[in-house]
Short mmCIF file of C-alpha atoms in Angstrom, two decimals:
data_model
loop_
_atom_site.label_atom_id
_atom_site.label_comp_id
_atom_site.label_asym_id
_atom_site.label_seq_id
_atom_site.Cartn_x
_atom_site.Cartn_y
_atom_site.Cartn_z
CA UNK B 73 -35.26 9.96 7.04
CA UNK B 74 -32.35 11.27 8.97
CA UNK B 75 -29.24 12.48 7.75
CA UNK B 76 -27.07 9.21 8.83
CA UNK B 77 -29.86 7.23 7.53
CA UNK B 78 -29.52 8.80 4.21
CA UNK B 79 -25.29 8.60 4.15
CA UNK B 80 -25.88 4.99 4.76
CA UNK B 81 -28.46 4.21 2.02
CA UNK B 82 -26.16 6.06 -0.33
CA UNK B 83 -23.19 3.91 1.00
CA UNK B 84 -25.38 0.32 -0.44
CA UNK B 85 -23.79 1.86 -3.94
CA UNK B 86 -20.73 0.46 -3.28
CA UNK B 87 -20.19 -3.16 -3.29
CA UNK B 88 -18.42 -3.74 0.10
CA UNK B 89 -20.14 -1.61 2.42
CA UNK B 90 -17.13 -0.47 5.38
CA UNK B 91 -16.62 1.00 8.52
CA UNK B 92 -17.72 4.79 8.80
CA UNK B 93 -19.57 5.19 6.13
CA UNK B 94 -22.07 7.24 7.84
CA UNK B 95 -19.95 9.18 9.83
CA UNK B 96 -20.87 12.78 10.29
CA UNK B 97 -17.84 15.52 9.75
CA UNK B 98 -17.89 18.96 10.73
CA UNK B 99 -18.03 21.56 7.91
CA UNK B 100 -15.71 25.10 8.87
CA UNK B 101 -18.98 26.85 7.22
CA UNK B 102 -21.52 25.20 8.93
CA UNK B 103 -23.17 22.21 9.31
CA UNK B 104 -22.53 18.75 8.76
CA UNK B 105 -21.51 15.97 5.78
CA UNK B 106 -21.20 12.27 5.64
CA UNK B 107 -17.13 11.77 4.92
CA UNK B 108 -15.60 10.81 1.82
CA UNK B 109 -12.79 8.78 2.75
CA UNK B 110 -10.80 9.48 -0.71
CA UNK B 111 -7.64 8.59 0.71
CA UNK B 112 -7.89 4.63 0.45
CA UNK B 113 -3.93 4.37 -0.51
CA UNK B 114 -3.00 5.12 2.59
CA UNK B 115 -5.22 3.28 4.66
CA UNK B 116 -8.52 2.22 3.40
CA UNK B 117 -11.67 1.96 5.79
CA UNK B 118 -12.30 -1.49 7.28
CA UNK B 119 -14.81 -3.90 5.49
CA UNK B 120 -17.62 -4.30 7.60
CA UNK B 121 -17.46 -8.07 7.31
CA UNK B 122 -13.74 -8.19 8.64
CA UNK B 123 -15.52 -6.22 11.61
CA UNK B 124 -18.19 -8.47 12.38
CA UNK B 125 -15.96 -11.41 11.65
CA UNK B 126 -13.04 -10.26 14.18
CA UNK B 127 -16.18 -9.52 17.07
CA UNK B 128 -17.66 -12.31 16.52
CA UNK B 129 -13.93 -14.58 17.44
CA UNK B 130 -13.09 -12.12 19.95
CA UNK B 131 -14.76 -13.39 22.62
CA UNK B 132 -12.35 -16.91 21.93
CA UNK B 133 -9.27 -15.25 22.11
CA UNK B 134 -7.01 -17.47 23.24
CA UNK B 135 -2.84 -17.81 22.77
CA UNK B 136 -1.54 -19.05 19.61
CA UNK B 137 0.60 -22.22 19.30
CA UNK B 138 1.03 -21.70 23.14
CA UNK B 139 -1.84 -23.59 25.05
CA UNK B 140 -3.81 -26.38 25.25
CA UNK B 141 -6.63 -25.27 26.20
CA UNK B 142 -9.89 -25.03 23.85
CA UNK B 143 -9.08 -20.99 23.00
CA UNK B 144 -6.18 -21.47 22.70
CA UNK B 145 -6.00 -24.36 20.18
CA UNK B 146 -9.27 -22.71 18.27
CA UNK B 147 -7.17 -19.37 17.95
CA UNK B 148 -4.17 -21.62 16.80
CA UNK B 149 -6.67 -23.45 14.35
CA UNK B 150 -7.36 -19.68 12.86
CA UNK B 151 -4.43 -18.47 12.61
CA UNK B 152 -3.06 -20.95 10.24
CA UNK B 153 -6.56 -21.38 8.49
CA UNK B 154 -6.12 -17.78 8.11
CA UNK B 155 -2.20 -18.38 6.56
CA UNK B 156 -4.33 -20.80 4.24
CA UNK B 157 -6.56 -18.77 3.75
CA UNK B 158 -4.47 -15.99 2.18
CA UNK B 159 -2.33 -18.57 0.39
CA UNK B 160 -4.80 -19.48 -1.60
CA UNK B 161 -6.18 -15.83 -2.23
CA UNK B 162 -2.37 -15.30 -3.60
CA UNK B 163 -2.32 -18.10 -5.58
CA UNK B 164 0.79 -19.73 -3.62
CA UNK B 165 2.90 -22.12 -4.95
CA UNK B 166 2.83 -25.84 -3.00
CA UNK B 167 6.25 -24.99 -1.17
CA UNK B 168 5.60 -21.27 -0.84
CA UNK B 169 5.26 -20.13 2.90
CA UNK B 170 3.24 -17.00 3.81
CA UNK B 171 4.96 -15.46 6.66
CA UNK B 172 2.72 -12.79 8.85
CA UNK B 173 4.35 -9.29 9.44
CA UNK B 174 3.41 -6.15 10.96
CA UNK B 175 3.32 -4.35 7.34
CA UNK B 176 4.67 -3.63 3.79
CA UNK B 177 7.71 -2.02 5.41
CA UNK B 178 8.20 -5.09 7.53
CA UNK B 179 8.06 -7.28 4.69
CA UNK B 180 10.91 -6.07 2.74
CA UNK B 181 12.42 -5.35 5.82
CA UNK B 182 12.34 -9.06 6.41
CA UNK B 183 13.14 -9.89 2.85
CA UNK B 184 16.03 -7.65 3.05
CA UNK B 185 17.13 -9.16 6.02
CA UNK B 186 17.40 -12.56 4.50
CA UNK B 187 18.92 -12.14 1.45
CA UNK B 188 22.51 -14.04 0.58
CA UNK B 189 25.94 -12.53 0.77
CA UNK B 190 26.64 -9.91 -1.34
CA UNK B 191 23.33 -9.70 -3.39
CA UNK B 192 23.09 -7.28 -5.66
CA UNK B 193 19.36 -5.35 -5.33
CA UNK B 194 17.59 -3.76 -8.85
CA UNK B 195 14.89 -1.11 -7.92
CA UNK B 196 13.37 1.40 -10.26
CA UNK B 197 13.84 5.07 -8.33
CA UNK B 198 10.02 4.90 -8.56
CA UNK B 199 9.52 2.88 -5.78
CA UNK B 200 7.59 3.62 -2.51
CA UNK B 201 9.87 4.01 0.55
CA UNK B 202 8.88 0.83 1.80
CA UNK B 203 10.06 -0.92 -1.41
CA UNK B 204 13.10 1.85 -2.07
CA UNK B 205 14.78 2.16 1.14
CA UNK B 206 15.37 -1.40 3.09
CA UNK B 207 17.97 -2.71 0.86
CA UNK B 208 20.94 -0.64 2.04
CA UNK B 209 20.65 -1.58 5.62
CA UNK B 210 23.50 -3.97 4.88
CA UNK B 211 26.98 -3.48 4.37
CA UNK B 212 27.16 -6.44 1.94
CA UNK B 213 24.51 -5.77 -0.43
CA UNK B 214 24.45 -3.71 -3.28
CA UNK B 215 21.62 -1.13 -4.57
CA UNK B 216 21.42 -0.46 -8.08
CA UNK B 217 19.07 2.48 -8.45
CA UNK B 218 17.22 2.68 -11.54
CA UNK B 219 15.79 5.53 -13.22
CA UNK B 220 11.57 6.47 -14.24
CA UNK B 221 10.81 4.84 -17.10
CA UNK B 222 8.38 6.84 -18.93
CA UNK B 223 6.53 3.50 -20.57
CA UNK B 224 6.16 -0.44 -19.65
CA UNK B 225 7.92 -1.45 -22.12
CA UNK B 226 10.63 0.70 -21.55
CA UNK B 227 10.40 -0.43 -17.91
CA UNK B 228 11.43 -3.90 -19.00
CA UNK B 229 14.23 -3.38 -21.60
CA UNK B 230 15.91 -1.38 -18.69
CA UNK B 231 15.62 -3.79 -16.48
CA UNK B 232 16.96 -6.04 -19.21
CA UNK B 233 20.02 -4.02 -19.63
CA UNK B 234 21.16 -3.67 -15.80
CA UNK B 235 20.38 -7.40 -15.41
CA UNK B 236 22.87 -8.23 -18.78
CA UNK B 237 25.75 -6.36 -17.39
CA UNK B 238 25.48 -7.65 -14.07
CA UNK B 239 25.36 -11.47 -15.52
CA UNK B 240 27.74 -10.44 -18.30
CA UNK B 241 30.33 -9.58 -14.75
CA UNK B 242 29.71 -13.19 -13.49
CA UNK B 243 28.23 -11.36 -9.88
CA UNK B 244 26.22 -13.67 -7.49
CA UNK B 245 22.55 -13.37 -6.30
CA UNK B 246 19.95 -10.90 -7.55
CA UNK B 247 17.11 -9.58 -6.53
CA UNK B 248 14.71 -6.93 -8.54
CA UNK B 249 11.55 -5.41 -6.43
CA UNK B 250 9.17 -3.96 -8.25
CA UNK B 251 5.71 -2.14 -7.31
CA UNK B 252 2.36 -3.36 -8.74
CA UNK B 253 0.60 -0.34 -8.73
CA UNK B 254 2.23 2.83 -8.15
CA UNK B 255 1.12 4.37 -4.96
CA UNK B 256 1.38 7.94 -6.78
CA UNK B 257 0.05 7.42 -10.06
CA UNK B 258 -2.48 4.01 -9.80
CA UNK B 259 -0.51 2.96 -12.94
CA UNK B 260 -0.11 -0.66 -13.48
CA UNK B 261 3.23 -1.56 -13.53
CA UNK B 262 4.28 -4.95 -16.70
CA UNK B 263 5.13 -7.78 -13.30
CA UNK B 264 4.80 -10.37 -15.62
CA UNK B 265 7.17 -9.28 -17.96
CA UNK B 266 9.64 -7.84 -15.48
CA UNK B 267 9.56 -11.38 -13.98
CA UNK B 268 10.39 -12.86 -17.07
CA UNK B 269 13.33 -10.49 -17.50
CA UNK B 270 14.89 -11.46 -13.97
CA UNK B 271 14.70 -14.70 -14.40
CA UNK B 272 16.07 -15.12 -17.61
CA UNK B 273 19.23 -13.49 -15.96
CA UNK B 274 19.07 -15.57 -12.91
CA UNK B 275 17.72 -13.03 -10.49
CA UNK B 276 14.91 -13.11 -8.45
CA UNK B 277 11.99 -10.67 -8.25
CA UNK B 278 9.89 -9.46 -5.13
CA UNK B 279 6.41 -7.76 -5.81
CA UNK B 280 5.35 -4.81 -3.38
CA UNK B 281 1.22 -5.78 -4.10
CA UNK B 282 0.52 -2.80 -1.14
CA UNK B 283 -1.03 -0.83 -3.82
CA UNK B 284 -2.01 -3.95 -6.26
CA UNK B 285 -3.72 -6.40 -4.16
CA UNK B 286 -6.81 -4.32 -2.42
CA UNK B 287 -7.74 -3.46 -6.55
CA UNK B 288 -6.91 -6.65 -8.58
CA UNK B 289 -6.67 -10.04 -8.45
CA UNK B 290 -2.66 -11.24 -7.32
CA UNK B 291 -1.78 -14.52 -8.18
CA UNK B 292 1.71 -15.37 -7.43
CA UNK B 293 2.09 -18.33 -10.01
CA UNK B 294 0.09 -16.64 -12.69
CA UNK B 295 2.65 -13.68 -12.53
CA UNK B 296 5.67 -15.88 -11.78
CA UNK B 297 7.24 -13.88 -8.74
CA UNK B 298 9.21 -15.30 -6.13
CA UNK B 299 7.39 -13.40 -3.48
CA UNK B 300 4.83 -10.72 -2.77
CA UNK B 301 4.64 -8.12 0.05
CA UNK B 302 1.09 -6.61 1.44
CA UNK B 303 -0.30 -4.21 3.70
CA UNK B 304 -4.04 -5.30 5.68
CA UNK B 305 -4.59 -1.83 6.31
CA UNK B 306 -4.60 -1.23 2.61
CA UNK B 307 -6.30 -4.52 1.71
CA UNK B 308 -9.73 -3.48 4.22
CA UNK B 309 -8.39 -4.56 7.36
CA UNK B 310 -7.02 -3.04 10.61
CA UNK B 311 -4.72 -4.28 13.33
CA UNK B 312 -1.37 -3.44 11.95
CA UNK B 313 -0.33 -6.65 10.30
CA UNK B 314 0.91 -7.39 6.86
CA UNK B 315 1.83 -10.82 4.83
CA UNK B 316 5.23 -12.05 2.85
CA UNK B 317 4.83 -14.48 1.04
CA UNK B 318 7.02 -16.68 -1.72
CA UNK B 319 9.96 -18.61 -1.72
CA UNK B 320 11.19 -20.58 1.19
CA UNK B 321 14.63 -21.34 0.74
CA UNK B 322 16.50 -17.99 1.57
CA UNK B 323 14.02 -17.52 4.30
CA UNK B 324 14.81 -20.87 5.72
CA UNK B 325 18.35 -20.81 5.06
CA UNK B 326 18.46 -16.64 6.93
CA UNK B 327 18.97 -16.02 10.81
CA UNK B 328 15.28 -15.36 12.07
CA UNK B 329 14.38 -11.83 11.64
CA UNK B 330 13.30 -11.79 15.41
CA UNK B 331 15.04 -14.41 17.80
CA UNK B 332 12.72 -15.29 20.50
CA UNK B 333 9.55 -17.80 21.48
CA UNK B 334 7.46 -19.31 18.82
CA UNK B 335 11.07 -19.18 15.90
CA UNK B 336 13.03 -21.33 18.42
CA UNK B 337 12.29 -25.45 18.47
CA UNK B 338 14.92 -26.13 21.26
CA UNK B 339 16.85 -24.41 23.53
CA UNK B 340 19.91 -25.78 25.50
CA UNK B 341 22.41 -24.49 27.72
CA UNK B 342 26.53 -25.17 26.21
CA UNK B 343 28.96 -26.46 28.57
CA UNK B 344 30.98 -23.35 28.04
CA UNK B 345 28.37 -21.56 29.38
CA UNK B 346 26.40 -20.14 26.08
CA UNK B 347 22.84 -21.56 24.77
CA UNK B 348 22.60 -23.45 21.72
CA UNK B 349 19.38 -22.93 19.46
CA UNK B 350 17.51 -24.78 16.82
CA UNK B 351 15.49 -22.73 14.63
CA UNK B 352 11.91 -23.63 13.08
CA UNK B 353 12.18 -23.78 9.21
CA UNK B 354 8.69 -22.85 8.78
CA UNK B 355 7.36 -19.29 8.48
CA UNK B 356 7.83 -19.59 12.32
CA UNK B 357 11.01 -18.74 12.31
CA UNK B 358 10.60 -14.92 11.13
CA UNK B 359 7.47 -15.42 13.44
CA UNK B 360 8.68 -14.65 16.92
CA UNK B 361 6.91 -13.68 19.38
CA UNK B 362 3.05 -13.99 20.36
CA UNK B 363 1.40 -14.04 16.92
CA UNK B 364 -1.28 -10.97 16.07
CA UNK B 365 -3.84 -13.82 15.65
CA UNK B 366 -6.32 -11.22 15.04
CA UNK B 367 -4.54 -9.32 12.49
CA UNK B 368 -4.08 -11.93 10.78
CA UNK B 369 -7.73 -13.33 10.71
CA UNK B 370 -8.51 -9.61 9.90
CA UNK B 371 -6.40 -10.29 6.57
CA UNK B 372 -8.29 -13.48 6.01
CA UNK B 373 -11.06 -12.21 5.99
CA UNK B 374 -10.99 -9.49 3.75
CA UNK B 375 -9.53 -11.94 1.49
CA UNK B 376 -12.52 -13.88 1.26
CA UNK B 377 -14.75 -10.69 1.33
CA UNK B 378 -12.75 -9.51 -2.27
CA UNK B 379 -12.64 -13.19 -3.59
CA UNK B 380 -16.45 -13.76 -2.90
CA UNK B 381 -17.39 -9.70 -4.52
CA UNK B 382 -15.66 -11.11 -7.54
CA UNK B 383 -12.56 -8.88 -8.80
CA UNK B 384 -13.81 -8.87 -12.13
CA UNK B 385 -17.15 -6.87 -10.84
CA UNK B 386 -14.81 -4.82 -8.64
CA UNK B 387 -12.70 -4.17 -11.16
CA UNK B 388 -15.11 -2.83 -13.90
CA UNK B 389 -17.19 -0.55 -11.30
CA UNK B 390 -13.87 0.88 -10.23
CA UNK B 391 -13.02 1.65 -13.75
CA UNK B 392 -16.12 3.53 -14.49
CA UNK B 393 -15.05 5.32 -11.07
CA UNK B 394 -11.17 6.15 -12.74
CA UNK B 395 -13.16 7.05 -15.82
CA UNK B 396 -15.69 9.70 -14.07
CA UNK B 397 -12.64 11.05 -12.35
CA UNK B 398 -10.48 11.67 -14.48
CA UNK B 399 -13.04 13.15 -17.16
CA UNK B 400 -14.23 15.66 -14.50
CA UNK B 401 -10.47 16.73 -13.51
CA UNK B 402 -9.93 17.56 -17.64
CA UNK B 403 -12.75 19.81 -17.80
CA UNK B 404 -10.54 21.56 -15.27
CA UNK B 405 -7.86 23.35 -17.36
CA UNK B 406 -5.96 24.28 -14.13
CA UNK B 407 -5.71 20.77 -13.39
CA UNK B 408 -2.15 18.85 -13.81
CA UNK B 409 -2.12 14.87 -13.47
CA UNK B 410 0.65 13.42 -12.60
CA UNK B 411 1.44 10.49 -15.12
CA UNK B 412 4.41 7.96 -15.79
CA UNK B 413 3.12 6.01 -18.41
CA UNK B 414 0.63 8.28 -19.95
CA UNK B 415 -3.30 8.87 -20.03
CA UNK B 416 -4.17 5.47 -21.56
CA UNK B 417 -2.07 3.30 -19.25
CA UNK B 418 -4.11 0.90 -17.03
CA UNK B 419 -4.32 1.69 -13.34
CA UNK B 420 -6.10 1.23 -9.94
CA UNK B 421 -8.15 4.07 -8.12
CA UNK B 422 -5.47 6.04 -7.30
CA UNK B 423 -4.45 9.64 -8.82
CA UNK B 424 -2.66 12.47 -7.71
CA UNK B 425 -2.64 16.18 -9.67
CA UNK B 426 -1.31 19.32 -9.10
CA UNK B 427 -3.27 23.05 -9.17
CA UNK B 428 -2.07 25.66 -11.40
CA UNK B 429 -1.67 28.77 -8.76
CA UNK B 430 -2.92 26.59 -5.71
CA UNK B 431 -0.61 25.19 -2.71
CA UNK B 432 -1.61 21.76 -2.40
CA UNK B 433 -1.90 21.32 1.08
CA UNK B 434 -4.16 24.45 0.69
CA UNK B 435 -6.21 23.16 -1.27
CA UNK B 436 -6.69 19.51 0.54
CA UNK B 437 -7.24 21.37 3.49
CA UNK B 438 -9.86 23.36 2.07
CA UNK B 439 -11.50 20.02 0.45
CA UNK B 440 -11.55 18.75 4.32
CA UNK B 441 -13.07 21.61 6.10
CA UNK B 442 -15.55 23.22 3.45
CA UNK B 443 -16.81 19.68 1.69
CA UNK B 444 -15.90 16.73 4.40
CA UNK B 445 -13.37 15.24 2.08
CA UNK B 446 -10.45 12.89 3.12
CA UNK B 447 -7.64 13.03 0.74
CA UNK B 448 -3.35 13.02 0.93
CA UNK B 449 -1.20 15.40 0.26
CA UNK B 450 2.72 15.86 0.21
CA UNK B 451 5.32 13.51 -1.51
CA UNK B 452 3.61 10.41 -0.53
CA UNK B 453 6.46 8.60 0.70
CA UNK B 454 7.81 8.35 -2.93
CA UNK B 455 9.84 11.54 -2.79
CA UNK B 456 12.41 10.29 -6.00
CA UNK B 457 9.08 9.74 -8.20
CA UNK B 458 6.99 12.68 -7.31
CA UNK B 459 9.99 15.13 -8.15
CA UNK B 460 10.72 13.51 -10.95
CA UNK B 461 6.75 14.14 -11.98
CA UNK B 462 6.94 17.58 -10.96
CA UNK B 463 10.31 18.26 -13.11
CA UNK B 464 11.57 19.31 -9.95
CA UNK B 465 15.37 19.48 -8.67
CA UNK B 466 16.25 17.20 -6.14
CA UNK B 467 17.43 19.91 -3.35
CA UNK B 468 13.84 21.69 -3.60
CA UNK B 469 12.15 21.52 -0.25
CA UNK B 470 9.25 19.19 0.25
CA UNK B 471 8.43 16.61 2.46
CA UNK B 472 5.57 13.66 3.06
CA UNK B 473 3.50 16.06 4.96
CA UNK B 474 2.37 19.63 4.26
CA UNK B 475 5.43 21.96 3.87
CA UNK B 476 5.86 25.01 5.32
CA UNK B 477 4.56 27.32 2.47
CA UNK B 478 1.60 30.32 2.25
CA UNK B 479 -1.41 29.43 0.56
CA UNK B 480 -0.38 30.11 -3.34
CA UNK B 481 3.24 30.11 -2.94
CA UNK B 482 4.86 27.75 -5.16
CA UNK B 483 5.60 24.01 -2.75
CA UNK B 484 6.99 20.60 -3.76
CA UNK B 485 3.81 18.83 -3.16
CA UNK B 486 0.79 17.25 -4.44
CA UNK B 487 -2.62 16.11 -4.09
CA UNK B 488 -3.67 12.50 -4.10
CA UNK B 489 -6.82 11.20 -4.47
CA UNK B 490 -7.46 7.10 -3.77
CA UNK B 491 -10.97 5.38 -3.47
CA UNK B 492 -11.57 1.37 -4.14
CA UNK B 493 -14.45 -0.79 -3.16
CA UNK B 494 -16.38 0.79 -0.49
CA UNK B 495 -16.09 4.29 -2.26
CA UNK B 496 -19.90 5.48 -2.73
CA UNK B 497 -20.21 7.02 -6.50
CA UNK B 498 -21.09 10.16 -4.68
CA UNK B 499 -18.12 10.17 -2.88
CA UNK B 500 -16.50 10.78 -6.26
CA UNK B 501 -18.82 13.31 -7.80
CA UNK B 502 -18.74 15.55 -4.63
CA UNK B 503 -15.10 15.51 -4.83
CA UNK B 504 -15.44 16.42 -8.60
CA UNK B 505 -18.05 19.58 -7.82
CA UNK B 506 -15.71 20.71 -4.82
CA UNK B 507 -12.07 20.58 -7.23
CA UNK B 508 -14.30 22.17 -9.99
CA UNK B 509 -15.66 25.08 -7.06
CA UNK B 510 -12.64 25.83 -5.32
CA UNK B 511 -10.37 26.44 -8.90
CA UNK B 512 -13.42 28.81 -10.14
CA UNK B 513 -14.72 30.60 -7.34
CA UNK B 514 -11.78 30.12 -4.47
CA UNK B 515 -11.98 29.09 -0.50
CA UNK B 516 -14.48 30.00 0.93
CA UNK B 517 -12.43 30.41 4.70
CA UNK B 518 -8.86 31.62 5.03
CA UNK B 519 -6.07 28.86 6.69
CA UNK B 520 -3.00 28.81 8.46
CA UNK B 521 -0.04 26.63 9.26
CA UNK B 522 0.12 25.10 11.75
CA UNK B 523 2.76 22.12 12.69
CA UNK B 524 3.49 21.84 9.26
CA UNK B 525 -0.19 21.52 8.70
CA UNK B 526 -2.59 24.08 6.20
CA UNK B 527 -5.69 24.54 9.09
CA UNK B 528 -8.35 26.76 8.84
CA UNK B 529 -7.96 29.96 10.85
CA UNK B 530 -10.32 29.97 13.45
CA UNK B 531 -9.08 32.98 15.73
CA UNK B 532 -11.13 35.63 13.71
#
């Protein structure tokens, strides 16, 4: 049997076989590897059924809401079977609308975008970028920045207390976002109970599910948010789109986030001269522009790929993958992980850690080139949370790629390691044997930086 051949037969051991899992790396000492994509919360690998299931419409391609010819309406017939589709996988209320974006960013971008006059945003300083930063992009909202909490519970009764004063001050609209699952630390953030909290001050609450949604079931009613924010790319599907989805009335009631085709219904010319427009008051309206049909049958798909796996199987396999992981890291006294909520909190397959006397893009570098392992480094664009994990000030350098630091010298950064369903269980014990190998015995090549990358040094 061939080397490929025997990647792929190892690959059937995970549930949801994807996209290069017999791809063949190049090894700095020689030879060759199958990857181990360990970096799945940044992009994970594409499900082989969204694959097959995006080639096998392709040929059909046709514009969306745009012709009337037979592609055209069968690619408009997908698209919104495909906003279906992932309505029901989020467990959408009847008069929620699921409005396709190119990304998490976009989302809250969008969301941001829409809210009311001089609503007053709640996020926790441990909040991606994506969920941290898009709220002070207008002059008439205010942020209220809150800090780490260092348990659920005490996640909640802060919450609590900003949301009291501000109601206590008779201020307008509210909004709290709130990550499920930290993209740092795979902890499990209490939605449920954070939901409760805003509303029983009047505010509403957005969920950033980037993180969540590719590792546990998401079910918008069941956890009582007003709207939820995804990624495909992290959810087993490519093309660069992404999903909001909730509430309709400040979304209806907003300027379109794009004014163009497909968010107008009528056009007309003014007698002074201008145009006068009518909006859609469906998702369309944040919708303009020629739709990313197959993006969002990508998303569709994968939905029904997770929903048919069962997340309750997913779950529990991944869990004995968390549980494997972390008990090889602690037989690693060098070994820091990086923790908000503690060893015992729940969380999804994601975990960073730091190296006692290692630079951490050294070492991820030397996890690439000397075992053909894929994982992240840096800050992970959650710069306020991974200095506050590293007890760090907040002038000391660092930055969401490799900094500019010597292998050894002391470097705000980290290493994270993410897997999910398509992760073979020897993915996970390689990456085990190589942490274990490089802490006791050291690389085994010498690297440089280059563009703010650790490389190995090949000029020798």
């Amino acid at each position: 049997m061939s080397v490929s051949a025997v990647a792929a037969d190892r690959s059937l051991c995970a549930p949801l076989p994807v996209l290069g899992r017999d791809v063949l790396v190049p090894l700095v000492t020689g030879g060759e590897v199958d990857y181990a994509a360990l970096d799945y919360a940044a992009s994970a690998p594409t499900l082989q059924r969204v694959w097959d299931d995006v080639a096998g419409y392709a040929p059909y391609y046709g514009s969306v809401h745009r012709g009337a010819g037979y592609l055209s309406q069968l690619s408009t017939d997908l698209f919104e079977n495909s906003r279906a589709t992932i309505a029901g996988f989020l467990g959408c209320r009847a008069d929620d609308q699921v409005v396709f974006t190119r990304s998490t960013t976009d989302s809250l971008n969008l969301l941001a975008a829409a809210l009311p006059r001089d609503t007053e945003v709640f996020v926790f300083e441990t909040e991606h970028h994506a969920s941290l930063l898009p709220w002070e992009q207008r002059a008439d909202t205010v942020v209220t920045y809150l800090n780490a909490p260092r348990t659920p519970q005490q996640a909640v009764e802060t919450l609590e207390k900003a949301l009291a004063g501000r109601a206590a001050a008779g201020r307008g609209p509210a909004l709290v976002c709130v990550t499920g699952a930290s993209n740092v630390t795979g902890e499990l953030w209490p939605v449920r109970e954070l939901a409760a909290a805003a509303h029983a001050h009047g505010a509403r609450i957005v969920l950033d599910a980037a993180q969540l949604a590719p590792h546990h079931p998401v079910d918008i009613a069941t956890l009582d948010v007003d709207w939820v924010a995804f990624s495909g790319h992290k959810l087993y599907a490519p093309f660069g789109a992404g999903v909001l989805a909730g509430r309709a009335d400040w979304l209806q009631a907003a300027e379109p986030y794009l004014a163009g085709g497909g968010a107008s219904r009528k056009v007309s010319r003014r007698a002074d001269g201008g145009v006068d427009v009518e909006w859609h008051t469906t998702a369309a309206r944040h919708e303009a522009g020629s739709p990313n049909v197959i993006g969002a049958y990508s998303i569709a798909s994968a939905c029904q790929a997770l929903t048919e796996a069962g997340f309750e199987t997913l779950v529990a396999r991944e869990q004995a993958l968390i549980a494997r992981l972390r008990e090889g890291l602690a037989e690693v006294p060098e070994v820091k992980v990086l923790s908000l909520f503690g060893d015992d909190a729940p969380r999804v397959g994601v975990l960073s850690f730091v190296i006692e006397g290692w630079n951490s893009s050294h070492f991820a570098a030397a996890l690439s080139a000397e075992y053909g392992i894929g994982v992240r480094d840096g800050l992970f664009c959650a710069h306020p949370l991974v200095r506050t994990l590293l007890g760090s000030e907040p002038q000391e350098p660092g930055e969401c790629g490799a900094p500019e630091a010597a292998p050894g010298e002391r470097s705000l950064n980290a290493i994270r390691v993410s897997f999910g369903a398509g992760t073979p269980e020897e993915h996970v014990e390689r990456f085990v044997r190589a942490v274990k190998e490089l802490v006791a015995d050291g690389a085994r090549w010498n690297y440089r930086t280059e563009d703010g990358r650790c490389v190995p040094d090949t000029s020798a």
